[in-house]
Coordinates of N, CA, C and O in Angstrom, one line a residue:
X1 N 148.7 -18.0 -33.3 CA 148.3 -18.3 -34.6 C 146.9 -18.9 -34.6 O 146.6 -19.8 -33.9
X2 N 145.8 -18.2 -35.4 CA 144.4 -18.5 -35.1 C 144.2 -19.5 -36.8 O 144.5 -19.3 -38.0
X3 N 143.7 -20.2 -36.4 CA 143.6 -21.1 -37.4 C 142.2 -21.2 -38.3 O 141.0 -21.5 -38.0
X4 N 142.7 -20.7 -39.9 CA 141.7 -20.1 -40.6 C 141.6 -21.6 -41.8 O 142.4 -22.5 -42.2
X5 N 140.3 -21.4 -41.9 CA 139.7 -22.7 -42.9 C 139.8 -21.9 -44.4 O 139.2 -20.8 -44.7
X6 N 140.7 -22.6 -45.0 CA 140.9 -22.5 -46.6 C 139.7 -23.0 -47.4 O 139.9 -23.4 -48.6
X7 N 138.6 -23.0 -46.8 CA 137.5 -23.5 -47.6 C 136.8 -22.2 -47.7 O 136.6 -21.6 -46.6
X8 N 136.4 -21.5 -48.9 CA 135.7 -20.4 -48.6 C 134.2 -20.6 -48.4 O 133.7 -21.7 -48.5
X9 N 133.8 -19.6 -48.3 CA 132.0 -20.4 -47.3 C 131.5 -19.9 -48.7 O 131.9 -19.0 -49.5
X10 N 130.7 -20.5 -48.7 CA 129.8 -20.6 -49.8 C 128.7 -20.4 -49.5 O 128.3 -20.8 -48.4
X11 N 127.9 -19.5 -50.7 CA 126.7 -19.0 -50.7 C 125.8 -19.5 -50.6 O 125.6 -20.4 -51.4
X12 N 124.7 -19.3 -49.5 CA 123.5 -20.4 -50.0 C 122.9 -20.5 -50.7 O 122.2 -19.5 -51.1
X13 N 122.6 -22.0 -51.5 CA 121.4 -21.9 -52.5 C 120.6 -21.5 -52.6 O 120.0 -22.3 -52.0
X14 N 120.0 -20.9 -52.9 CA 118.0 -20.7 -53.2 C 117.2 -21.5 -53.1 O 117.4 -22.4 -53.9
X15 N 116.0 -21.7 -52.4 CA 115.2 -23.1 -52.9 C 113.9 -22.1 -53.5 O 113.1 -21.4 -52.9
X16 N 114.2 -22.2 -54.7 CA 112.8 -22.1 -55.5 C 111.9 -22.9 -55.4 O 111.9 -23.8 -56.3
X17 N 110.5 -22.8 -54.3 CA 109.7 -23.2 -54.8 C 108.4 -22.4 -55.4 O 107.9 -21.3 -54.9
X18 N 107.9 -23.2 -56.7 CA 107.0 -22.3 -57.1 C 105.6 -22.6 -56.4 O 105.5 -23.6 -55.7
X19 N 104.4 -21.6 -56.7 CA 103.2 -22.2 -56.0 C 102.5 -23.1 -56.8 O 101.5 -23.8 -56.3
X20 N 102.8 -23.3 -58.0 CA 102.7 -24.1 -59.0 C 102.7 -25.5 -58.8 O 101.9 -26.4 -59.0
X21 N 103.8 -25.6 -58.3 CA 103.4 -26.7 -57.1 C 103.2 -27.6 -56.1 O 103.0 -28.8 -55.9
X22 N 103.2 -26.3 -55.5 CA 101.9 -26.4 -53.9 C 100.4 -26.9 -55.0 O 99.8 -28.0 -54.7
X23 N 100.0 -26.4 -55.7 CA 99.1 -26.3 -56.3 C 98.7 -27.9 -56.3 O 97.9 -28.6 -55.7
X24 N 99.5 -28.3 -57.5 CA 99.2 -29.4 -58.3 C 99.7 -31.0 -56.8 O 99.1 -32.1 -56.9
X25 N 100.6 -30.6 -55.8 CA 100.1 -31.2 -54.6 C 98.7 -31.4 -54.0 O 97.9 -32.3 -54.0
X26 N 98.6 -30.1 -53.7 CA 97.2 -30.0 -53.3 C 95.7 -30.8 -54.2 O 94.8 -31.5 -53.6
X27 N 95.8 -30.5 -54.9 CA 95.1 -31.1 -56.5 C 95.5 -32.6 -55.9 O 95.1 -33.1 -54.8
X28 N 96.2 -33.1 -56.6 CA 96.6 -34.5 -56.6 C 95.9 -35.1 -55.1 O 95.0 -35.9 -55.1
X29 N 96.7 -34.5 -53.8 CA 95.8 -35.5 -52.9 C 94.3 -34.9 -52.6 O 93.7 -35.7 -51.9
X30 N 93.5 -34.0 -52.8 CA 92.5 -33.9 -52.9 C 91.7 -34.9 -53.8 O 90.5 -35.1 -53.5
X31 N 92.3 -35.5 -54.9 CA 91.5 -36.9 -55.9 C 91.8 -37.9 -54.9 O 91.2 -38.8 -54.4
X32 N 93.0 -37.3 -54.8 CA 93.2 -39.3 -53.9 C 92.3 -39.1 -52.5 O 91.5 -40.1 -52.3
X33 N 92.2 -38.4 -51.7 CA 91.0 -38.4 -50.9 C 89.8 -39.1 -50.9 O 89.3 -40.1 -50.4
X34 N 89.1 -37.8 -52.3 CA 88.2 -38.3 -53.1 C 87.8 -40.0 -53.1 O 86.8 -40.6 -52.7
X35 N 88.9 -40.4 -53.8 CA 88.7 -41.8 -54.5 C 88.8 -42.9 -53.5 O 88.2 -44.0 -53.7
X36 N 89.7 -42.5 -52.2 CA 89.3 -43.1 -51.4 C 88.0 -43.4 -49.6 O 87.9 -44.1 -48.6
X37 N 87.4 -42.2 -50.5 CA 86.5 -42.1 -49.6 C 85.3 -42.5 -50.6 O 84.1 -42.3 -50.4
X38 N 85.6 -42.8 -51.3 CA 84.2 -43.3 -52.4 C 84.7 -44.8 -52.3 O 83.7 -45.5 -52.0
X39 N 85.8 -45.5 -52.4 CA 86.0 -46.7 -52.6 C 85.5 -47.0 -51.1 O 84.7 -47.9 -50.8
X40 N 86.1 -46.1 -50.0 CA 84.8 -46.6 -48.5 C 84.2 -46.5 -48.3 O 83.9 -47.4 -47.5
X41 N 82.9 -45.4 -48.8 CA 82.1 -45.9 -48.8 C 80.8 -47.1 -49.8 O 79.6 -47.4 -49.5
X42 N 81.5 -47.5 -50.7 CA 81.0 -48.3 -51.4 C 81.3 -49.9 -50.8 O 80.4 -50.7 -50.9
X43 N 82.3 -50.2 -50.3 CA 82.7 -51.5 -49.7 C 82.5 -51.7 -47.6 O 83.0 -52.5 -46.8
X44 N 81.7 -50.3 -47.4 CA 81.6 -50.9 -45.8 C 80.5 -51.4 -45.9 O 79.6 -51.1 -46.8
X45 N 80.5 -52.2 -45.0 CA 79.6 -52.8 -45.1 C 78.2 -51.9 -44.0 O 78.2 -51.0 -43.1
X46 N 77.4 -52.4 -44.5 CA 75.8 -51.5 -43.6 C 74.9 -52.8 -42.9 O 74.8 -54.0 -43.0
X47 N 74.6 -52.2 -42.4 CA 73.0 -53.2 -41.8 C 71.7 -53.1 -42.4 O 71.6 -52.8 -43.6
X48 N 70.5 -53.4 -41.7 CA 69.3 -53.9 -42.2 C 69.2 -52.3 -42.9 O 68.8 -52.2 -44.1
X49 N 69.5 -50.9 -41.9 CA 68.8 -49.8 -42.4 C 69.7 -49.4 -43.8 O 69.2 -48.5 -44.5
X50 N 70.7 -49.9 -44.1 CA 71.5 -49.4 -45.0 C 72.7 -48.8 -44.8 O 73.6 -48.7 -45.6
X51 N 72.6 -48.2 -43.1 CA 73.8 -47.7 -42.5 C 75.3 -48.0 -42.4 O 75.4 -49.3 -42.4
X52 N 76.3 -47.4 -42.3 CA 77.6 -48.1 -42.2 C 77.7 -48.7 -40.5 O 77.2 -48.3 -39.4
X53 N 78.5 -49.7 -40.7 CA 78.6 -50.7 -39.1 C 79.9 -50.2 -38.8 O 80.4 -49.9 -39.9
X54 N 80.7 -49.8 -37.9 CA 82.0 -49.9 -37.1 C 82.8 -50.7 -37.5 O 82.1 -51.7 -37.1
X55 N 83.9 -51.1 -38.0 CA 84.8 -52.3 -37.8 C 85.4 -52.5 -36.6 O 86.6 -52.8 -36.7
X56 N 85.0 -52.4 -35.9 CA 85.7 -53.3 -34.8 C 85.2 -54.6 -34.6 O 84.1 -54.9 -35.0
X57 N 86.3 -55.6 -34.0 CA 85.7 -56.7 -34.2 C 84.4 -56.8 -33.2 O 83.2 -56.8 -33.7
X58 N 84.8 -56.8 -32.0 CA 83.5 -56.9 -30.8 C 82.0 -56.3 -31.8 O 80.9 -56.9 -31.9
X59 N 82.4 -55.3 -32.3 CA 80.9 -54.8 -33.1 C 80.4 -55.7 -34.2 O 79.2 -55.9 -34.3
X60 N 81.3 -56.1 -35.0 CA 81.2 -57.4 -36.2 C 80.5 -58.1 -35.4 O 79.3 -58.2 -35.6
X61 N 81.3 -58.7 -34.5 CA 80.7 -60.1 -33.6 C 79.3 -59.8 -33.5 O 78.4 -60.1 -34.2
X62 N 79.5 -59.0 -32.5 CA 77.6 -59.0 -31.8 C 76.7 -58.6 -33.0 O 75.5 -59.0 -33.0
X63 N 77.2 -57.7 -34.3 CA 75.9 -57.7 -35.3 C 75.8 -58.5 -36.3 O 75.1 -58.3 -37.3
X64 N 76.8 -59.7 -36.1 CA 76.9 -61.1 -36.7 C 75.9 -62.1 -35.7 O 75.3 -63.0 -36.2
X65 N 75.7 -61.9 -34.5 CA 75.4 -62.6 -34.0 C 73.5 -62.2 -33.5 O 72.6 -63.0 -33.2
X66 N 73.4 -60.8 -33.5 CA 72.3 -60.3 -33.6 C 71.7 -60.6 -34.7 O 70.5 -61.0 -34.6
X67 N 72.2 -60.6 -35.6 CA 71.5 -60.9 -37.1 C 71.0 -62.6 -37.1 O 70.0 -63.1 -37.7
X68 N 71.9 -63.1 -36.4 CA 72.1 -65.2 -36.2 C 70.4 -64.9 -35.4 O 69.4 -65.3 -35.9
X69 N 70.5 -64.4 -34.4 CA 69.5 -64.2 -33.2 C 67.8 -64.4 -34.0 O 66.9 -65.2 -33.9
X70 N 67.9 -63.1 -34.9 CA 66.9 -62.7 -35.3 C 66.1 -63.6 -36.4 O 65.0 -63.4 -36.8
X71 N 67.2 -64.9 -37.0 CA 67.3 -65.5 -38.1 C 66.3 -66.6 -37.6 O 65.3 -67.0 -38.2
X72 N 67.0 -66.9 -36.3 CA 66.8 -68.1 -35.2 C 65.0 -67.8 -34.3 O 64.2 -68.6 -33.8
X73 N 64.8 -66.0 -34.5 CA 63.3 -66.0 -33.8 C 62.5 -66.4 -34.8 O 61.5 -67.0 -34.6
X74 N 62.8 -65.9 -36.2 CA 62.0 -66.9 -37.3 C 61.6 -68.1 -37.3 O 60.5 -68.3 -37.5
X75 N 62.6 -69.0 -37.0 CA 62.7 -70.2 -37.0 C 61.4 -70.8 -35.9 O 60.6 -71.8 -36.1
X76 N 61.6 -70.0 -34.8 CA 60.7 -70.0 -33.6 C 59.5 -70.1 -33.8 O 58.8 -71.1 -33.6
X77 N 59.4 -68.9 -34.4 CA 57.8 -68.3 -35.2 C 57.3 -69.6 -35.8 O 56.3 -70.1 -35.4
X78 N 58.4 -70.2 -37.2 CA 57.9 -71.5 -37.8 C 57.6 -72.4 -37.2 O 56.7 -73.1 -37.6
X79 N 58.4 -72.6 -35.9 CA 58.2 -74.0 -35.4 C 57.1 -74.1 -34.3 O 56.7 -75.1 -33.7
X80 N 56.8 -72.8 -34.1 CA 55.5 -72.7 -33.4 C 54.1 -72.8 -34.2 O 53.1 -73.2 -33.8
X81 N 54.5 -72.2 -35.7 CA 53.2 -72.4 -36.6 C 52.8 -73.9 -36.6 O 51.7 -74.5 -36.5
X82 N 53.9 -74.4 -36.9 CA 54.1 -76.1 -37.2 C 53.2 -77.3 -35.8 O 52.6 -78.3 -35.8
X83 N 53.5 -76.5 -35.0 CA 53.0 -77.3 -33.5 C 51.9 -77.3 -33.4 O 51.1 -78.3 -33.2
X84 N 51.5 -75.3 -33.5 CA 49.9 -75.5 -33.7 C 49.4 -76.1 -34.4 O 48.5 -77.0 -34.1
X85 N 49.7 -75.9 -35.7 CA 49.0 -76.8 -36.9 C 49.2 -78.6 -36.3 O 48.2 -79.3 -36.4
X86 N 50.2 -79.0 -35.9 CA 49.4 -80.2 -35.5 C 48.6 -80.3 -34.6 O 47.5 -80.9 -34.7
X87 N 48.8 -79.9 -33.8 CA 47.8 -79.3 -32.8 C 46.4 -79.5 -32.9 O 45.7 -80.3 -32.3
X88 N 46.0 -78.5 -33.9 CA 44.9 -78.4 -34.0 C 44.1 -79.6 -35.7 O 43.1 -79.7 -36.3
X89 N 45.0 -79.9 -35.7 CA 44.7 -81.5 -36.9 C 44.5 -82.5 -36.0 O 45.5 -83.2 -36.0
X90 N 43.6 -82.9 -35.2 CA 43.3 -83.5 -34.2 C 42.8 -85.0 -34.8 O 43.1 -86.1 -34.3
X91 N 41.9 -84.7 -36.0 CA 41.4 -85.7 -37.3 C 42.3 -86.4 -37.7 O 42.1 -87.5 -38.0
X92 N 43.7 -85.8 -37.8 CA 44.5 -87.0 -39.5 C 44.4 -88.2 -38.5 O 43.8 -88.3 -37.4
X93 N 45.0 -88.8 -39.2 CA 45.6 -90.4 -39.0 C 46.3 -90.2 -38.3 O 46.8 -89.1 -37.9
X94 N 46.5 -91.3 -38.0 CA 48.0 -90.9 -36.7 C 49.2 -91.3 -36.9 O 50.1 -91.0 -36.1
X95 N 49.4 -91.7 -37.9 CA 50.7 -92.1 -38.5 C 50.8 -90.6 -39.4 O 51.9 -90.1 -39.2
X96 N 50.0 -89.8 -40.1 CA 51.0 -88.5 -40.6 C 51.1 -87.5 -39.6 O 51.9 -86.7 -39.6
X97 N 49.9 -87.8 -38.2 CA 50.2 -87.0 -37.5 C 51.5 -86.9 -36.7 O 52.2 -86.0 -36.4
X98 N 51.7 -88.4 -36.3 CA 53.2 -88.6 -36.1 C 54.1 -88.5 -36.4 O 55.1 -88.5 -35.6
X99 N 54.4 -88.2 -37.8 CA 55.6 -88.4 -38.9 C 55.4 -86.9 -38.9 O 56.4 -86.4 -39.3
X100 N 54.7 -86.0 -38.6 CA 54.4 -84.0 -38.5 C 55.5 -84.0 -37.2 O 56.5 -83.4 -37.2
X101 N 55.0 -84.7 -36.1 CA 55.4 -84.2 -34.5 C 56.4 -84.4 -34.5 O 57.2 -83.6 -34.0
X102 N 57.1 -85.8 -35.3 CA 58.7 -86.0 -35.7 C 59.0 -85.1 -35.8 O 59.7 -84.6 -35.0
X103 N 58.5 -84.6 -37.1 CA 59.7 -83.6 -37.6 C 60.1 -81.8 -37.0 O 61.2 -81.3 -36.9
X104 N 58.5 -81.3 -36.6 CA 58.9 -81.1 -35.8 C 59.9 -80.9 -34.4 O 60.6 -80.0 -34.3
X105 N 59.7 -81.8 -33.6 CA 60.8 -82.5 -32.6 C 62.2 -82.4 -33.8 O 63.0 -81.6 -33.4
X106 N 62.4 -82.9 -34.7 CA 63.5 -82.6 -35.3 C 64.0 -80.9 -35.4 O 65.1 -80.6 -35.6
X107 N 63.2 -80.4 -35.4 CA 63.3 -79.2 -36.2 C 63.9 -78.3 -35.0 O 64.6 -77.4 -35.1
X108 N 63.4 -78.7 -33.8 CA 63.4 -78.2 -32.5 C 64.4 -78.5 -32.0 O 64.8 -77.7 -31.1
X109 N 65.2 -79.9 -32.3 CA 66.5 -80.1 -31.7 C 67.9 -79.7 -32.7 O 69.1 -79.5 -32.4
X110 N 67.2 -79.7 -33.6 CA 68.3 -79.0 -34.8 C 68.2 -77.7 -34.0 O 68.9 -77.7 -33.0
X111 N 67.6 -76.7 -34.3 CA 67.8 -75.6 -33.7 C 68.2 -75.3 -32.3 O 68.8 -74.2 -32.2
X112 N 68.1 -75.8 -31.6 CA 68.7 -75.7 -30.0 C 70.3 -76.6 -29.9 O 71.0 -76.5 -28.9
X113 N 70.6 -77.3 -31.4 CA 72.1 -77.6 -31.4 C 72.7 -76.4 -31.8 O 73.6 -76.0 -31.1
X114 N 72.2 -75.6 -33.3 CA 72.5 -74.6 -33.5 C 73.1 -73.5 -32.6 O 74.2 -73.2 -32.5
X115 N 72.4 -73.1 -32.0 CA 72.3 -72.1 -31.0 C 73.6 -72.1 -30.2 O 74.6 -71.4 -30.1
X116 N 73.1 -73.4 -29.6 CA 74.1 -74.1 -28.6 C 75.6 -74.2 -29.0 O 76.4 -74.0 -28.1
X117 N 76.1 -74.6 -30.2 CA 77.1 -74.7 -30.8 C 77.6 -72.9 -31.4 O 78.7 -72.5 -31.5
X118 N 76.6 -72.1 -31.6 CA 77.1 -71.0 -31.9 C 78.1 -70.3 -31.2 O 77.8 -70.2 -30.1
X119 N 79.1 -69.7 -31.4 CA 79.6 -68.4 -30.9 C 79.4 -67.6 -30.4 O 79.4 -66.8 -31.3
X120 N 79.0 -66.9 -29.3 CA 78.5 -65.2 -29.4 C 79.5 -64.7 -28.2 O 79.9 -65.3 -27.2
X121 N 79.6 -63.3 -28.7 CA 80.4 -62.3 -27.8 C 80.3 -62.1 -26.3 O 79.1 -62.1 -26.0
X122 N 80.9 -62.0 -25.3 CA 80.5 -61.7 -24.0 C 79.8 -60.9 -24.1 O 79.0 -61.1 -23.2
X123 N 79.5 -59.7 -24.7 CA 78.8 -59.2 -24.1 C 77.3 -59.3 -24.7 O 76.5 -58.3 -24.6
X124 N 76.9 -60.4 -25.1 CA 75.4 -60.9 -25.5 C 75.1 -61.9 -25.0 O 74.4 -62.8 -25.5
X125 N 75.6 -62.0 -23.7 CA 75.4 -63.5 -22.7 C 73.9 -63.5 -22.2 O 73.5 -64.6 -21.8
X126 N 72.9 -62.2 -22.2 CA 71.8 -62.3 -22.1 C 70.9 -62.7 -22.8 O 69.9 -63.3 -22.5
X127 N 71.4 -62.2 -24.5 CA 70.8 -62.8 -25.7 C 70.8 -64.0 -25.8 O 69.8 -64.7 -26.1
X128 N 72.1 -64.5 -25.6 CA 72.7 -66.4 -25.6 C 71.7 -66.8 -24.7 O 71.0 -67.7 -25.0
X129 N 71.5 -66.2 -23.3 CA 70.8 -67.2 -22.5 C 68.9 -67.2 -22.6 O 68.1 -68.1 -22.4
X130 N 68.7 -65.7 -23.1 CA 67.0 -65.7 -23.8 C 67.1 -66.8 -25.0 O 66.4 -67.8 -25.0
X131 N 68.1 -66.6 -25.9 CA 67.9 -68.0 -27.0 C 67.8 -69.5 -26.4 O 66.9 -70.2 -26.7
X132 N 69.2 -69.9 -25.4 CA 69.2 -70.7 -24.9 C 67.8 -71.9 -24.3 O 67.4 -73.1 -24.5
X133 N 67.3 -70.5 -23.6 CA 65.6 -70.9 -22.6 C 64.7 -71.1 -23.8 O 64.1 -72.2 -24.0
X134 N 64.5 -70.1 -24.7 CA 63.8 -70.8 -25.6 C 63.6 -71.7 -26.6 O 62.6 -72.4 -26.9
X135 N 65.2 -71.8 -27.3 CA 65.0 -73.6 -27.8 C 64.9 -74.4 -26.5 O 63.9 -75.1 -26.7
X136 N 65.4 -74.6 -25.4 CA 64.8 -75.4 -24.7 C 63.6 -75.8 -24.3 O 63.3 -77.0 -23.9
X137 N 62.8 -74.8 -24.5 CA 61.2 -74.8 -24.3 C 60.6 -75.0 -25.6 O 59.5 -75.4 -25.4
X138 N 60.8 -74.9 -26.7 CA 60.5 -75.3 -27.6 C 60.7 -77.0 -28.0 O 59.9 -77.7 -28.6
X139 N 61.9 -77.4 -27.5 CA 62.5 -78.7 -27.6 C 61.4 -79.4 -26.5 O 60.9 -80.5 -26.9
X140 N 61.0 -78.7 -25.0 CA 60.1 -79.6 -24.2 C 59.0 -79.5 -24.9 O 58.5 -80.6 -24.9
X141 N 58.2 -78.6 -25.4 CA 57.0 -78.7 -26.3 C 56.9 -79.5 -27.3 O 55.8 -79.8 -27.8
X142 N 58.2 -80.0 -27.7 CA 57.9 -80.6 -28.9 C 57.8 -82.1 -28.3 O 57.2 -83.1 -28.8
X143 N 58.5 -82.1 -27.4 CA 58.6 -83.5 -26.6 C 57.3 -84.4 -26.2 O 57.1 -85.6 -26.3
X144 N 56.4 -83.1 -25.5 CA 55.1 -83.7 -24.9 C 54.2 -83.3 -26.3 O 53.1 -83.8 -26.3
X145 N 54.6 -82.3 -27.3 CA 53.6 -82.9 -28.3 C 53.7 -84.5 -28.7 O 52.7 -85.2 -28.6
X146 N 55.2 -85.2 -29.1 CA 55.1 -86.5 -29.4 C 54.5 -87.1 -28.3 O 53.8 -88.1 -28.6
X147 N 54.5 -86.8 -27.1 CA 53.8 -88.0 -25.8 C 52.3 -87.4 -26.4 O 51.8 -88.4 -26.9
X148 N 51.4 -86.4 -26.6 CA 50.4 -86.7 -26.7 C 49.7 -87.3 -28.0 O 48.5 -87.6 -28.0
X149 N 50.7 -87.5 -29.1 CA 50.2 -87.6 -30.2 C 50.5 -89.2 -30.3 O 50.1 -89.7 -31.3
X150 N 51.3 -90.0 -29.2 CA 51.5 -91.0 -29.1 C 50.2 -91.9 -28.1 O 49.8 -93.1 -28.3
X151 N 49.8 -91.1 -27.3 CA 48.9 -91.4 -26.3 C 48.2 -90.2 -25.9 O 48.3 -89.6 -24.8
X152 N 47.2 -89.8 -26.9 CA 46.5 -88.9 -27.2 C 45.3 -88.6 -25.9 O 44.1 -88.7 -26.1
X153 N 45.8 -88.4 -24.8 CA 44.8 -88.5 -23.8 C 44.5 -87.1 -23.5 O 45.0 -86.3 -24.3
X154 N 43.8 -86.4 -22.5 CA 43.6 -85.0 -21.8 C 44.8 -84.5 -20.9 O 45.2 -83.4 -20.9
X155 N 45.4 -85.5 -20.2 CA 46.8 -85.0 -19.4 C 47.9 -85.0 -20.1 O 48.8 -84.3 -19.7
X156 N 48.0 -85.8 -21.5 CA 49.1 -85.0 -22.0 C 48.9 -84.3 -22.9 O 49.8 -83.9 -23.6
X157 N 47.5 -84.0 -23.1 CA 47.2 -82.8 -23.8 C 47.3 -81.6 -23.1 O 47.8 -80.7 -23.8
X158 N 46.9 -81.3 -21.7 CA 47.1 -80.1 -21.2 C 48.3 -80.0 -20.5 O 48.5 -79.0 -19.8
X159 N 49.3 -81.2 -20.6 CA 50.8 -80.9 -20.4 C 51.4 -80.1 -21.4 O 52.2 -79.2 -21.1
X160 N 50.9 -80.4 -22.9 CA 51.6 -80.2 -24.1 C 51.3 -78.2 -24.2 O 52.0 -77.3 -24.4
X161 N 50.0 -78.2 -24.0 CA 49.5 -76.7 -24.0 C 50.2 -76.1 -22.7 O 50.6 -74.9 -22.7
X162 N 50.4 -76.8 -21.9 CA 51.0 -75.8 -20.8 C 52.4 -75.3 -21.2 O 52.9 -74.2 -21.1
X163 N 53.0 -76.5 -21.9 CA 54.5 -76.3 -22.2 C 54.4 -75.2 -23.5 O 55.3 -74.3 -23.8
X164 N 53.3 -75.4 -23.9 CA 53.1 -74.4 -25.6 C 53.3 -72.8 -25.1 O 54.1 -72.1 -25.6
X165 N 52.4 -72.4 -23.8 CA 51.9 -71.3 -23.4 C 53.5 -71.1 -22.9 O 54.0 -70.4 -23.7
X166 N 54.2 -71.3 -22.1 CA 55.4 -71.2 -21.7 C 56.4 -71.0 -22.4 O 57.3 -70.3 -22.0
X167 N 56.4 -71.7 -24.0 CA 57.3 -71.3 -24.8 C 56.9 -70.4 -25.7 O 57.7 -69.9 -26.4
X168 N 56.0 -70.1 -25.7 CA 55.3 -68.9 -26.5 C 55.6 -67.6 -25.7 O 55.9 -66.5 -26.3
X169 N 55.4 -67.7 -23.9 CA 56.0 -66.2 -23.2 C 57.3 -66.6 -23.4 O 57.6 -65.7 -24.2
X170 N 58.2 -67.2 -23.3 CA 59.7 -67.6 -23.8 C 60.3 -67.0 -25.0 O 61.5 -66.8 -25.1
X171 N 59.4 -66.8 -26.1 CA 59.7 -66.2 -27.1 C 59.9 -65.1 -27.4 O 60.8 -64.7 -28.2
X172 N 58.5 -64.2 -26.4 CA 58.0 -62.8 -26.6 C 59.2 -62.5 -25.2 O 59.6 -61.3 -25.3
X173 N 59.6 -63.0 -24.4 CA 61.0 -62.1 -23.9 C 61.7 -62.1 -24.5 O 62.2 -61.0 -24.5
X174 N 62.4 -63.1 -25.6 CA 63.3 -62.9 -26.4 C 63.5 -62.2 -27.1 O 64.5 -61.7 -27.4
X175 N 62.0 -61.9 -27.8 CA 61.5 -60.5 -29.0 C 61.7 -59.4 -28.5 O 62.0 -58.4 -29.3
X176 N 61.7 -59.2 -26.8 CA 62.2 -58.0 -26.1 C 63.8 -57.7 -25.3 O 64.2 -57.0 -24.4
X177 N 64.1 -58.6 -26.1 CA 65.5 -58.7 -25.5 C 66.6 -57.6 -26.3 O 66.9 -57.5 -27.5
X178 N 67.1 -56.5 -25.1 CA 67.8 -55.1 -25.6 C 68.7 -55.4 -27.1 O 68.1 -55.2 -28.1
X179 N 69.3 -55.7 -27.1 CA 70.1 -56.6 -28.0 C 69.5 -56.5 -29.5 O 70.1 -56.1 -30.5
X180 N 68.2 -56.9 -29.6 CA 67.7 -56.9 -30.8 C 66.7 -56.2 -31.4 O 66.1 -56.3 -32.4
X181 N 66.8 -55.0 -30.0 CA 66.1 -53.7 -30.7 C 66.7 -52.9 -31.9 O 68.0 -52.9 -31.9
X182 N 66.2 -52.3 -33.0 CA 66.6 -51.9 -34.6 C 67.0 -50.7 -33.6 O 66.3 -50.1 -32.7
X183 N 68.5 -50.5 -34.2 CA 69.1 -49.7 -34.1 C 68.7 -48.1 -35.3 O 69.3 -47.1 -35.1

């Protein structure tokens, strides 16, 4: 006795689909594409040229920290304007001359905390340590400007210029440091 199923088999359904809509799929995520490729490009963020940046973080970091870098050779620039100009004010009084080399000297050690306290990525340990040398050298220039401007003699005047000339080539490596060439 072969054993037969009382269920009769049934027909298969049809699946109607129309192209009508394939269509209006197609349509639909073609906008949402759209809309979301306009909403990215409107919120990535760009750099100096206008360009879009990578999100990865490592890339964030270093053009967070390139940008810190470049903010920091300004600073350089100023506080080298600042030294010369006392520098070469040889006339004032010596009391504004002093209260200039202060601030200065201030300005030199604010910035070389900065730096120093910053963050930066492993792989800008070269940039960290070109910034590093040069607030340093800027912080010693500022140092022997107060000794000359305290005791205004010829040896610590051509201490202060030696240290000037040294943080000045200190700078100009820094200006050539790979790192902060415009991409």
């Amino acid at each position: 006795m072969a054993f037969e199923s009382n269920n009769q088999p049934e027909e298969a359904e049809a699946l109607e689909i129309h192209l009508d809509s394939f269509q209006r799929i197609g349509v639909f995520l073609l906008i949402f594409a759209l809309i979301f490729s306009a909403v990215g490009y409107l919120v990535s963020p760009r750099d100096e040229d206008g360009k879009p940046i990578l999100l990865l973080p490592e890339v964030r970091q270093m053009e967070v920290y390139r940008r810190s870098a470049n903010a920091w050779i300004q600073e350089f620039q100023a506080l080298d304007s600042r030294i010369a100009t006392i520098a070469a004010n040889q006339q004032a009084d010596l009391f504004s001359q002093s209260r200039e080399a202060q601030n200065a000297l201030q300005q030199a050690v604010q910035l070389a905390q900065e730096i120093d306290r910053t963050a930066f990525p492993p792989s800008a340990i070269s940039l960290h340590d070109d910034l590093a040398t040069t607030s340093l050298a800027y912080l010693e220039t500022a140092r022997k400007m107060m000794v000359w401007v305290g005791a205004p003699q010829e040896a610590n005047r051509s201490l202060f210029d030696t240290k000037l000339i040294a943080s000045r080539q200190s700078l100009k490596t820094l200006e050539k440091n790979i790192w902060l060439e415009e991409r």
